[in-house]
CSV table of C-alpha atoms in Angstrom, one decimal:
chain,number,residue,atom,x,y,z
A,1,MET,CA,-263.0,-32.8,142.7
A,2,GLN,CA,-259.7,-31.1,141.8
A,3,ILE,CA,-258.5,-34.9,142.2
A,4,LYS,CA,-260.6,-35.3,138.7
A,5,GLN,CA,-259.5,-31.6,137.4
A,6,THR,CA,-255.6,-32.6,137.8
A,7,LEU,CA,-256.3,-35.8,135.6
A,8,GLN,CA,-257.7,-34.3,133.2
A,9,LYS,CA,-255.4,-31.8,132.5
A,10,LYS,CA,-252.2,-33.8,132.9
A,11,ILE,CA,-254.0,-36.2,130.4
A,12,VAL,CA,-254.2,-33.2,128.2
A,13,ALA,CA,-251.0,-32.1,128.7
A,14,ASN,CA,-249.3,-35.5,127.2
A,15,SER,CA,-251.3,-36.2,125.2
A,16,LYS,CA,-250.2,-36.3,121.3
A,17,PRO,CA,-251.6,-34.4,118.3
A,18,PHE,CA,-253.2,-36.2,115.6
A,19,ASN,CA,-250.3,-37.7,113.3
A,20,PRO,CA,-251.8,-39.3,109.8
A,21,LYS,CA,-249.0,-40.0,108.5
A,22,LYS,CA,-247.5,-42.6,111.5
A,23,HIS,CA,-251.8,-44.2,111.8
A,24,THR,CA,-250.8,-45.0,107.6
A,25,LYS,CA,-247.5,-46.5,108.5
A,26,ILE,CA,-249.5,-48.3,111.4
A,27,MET,CA,-252.1,-49.2,108.8
A,28,ALA,CA,-249.7,-50.5,106.4
A,29,ASN,CA,-248.1,-52.3,108.4
A,30,GLU,CA,-251.2,-54.2,110.0
A,31,LEU,CA,-251.8,-54.9,105.9
A,32,ILE,CA,-248.4,-56.4,105.4
A,33,GLY,CA,-249.1,-58.6,109.0
A,34,MET,CA,-253.1,-59.3,107.3
A,35,ALA,CA,-250.8,-59.9,104.0
A,36,GLY,CA,-249.0,-63.0,106.2
A,37,LEU,CA,-251.1,-64.2,108.2
A,38,LEU,CA,-253.4,-65.5,104.9
A,39,LEU,CA,-251.0,-66.8,103.1
A,40,ILE,CA,-249.6,-69.0,106.2
A,41,PHE,CA,-253.6,-69.3,106.7
A,42,ILE,CA,-253.6,-71.6,102.6
A,43,GLY,CA,-250.2,-72.7,103.3
A,44,TRP,CA,-252.3,-75.1,106.9
A,45,LEU,CA,-255.4,-75.3,104.3
A,46,PRO,CA,-254.3,-78.8,102.5
A,47,GLY,CA,-253.0,-80.4,105.7
A,48,ILE,CA,-256.1,-79.6,107.7
A,49,VAL,CA,-258.4,-80.9,104.2
A,50,ASP,CA,-256.5,-84.2,103.7
A,51,THR,CA,-256.8,-85.2,107.5
A,52,ILE,CA,-260.9,-84.2,108.3
A,53,LYS,CA,-261.1,-86.8,104.1
A,54,THR,CA,-259.0,-88.8,105.7
A,55,LYS,CA,-260.2,-89.2,109.0
A,56,GLU,CA,-256.4,-89.9,109.8
A,57,PRO,CA,-254.5,-87.2,112.8
A,58,GLY,CA,-251.2,-85.8,111.1
A,59,MET,CA,-249.7,-85.4,114.2
A,60,LYS,CA,-247.6,-87.4,117.1
A,61,LYS,CA,-249.6,-86.8,120.9
A,62,ARG,CA,-247.3,-84.4,121.8
A,63,PHE,CA,-246.9,-82.3,118.8
A,64,MET,CA,-250.2,-81.6,119.3
A,65,VAL,CA,-250.1,-80.9,122.3
A,66,SER,CA,-247.2,-78.5,122.5
A,67,TYR,CA,-247.9,-77.0,119.5
A,68,PHE,CA,-251.9,-76.4,120.6
A,69,LEU,CA,-249.9,-74.7,123.8
A,70,GLY,CA,-247.6,-72.6,122.1
A,71,SER,CA,-250.4,-71.6,120.4
A,72,SER,CA,-252.5,-70.2,122.7
A,73,PHE,CA,-249.5,-68.0,125.2
A,74,LEU,CA,-248.3,-66.5,121.7
A,75,ALA,CA,-252.3,-65.5,120.9
A,76,ILE,CA,-252.3,-64.3,124.8
A,77,TYR,CA,-248.9,-62.4,124.3
A,78,ALA,CA,-249.9,-61.1,121.1
A,79,TRP,CA,-253.6,-59.8,123.0
A,80,GLN,CA,-251.4,-58.4,125.5
A,81,LEU,CA,-249.5,-56.1,122.5
A,82,ASP,CA,-252.8,-55.8,120.3
A,83,SER,CA,-251.7,-57.1,117.6
A,84,LYS,CA,-254.1,-58.4,115.5
A,85,PRO,CA,-252.2,-60.7,112.8
A,86,PHE,CA,-250.4,-62.6,115.8
A,87,ILE,CA,-253.3,-62.3,117.7
A,88,ILE,CA,-256.1,-63.8,114.3
A,89,LEU,CA,-252.7,-65.9,113.3
A,90,ASN,CA,-252.2,-67.6,117.0
A,91,ALA,CA,-255.3,-68.4,117.7
A,92,LEU,CA,-255.8,-70.5,114.1
A,93,ALA,CA,-252.2,-72.0,114.4
A,94,ALA,CA,-253.9,-73.1,118.2
A,95,ILE,CA,-257.5,-74.8,117.0
A,96,VAL,CA,-255.0,-77.1,113.8
A,97,PRO,CA,-254.1,-79.1,116.5
A,98,ILE,CA,-257.8,-79.4,117.9
A,99,VAL,CA,-258.7,-81.0,114.7
A,100,HIS,CA,-255.7,-83.4,114.8
A,101,LEU,CA,-256.6,-84.7,118.1
A,102,TYR,CA,-260.6,-84.9,117.2
A,103,TYR,CA,-259.2,-87.4,114.3
A,104,TYR,CA,-256.9,-88.8,117.0
A,105,LEU,CA,-259.6,-89.1,119.4
A,106,LYS,CA,-261.9,-90.9,117.4
A,107,LYS,CA,-259.5,-93.0,116.1
A,108,HIS,CA,-258.0,-94.7,119.5
A,109,GLY,CA,-260.0,-93.1,122.6
A,110,THR,CA,-258.2,-91.7,124.8
A,111,LYS,CA,-256.7,-94.4,127.2
A,112,LYS,CA,-254.0,-94.7,123.8
A,113,LEU,CA,-253.7,-90.0,124.5
A,114,LEU,CA,-253.6,-90.9,128.1
A,115,THR,CA,-250.8,-94.0,127.4
A,116,PRO,CA,-246.7,-92.8,126.6
A,117,THR,CA,-245.3,-94.0,123.4
A,118,GLU,CA,-243.2,-96.9,124.6
A,119,GLN,CA,-245.4,-98.8,126.2
A,120,LEU,CA,-247.9,-99.2,123.3
A,121,LYS,CA,-244.7,-101.6,121.7
């Protein structure tokens, strides 16, 4: 019981008072991040729409894999930092190559995906 009370006292002693200016600054920064996220997403839309309309992947297979993995790792990193704009941005960025991969597999199948490019000639 004494340990619990000691811990509670330390938590209260280390707690910082609420600072509305700092809170407003964080909200403004997050809004800037969300605006950037929206602009990047709008930039991706034409490519995704073209891929869906033409049913042709617009990315090379190595790029699809590296883009997906890189975006996934960045989303995890952003989650650890608790940065909502970057969590959303990188999660969406990981979806972009999946759309291309879907149409690649639909057209070529898995055999061509796993075959090194130089052996396809």
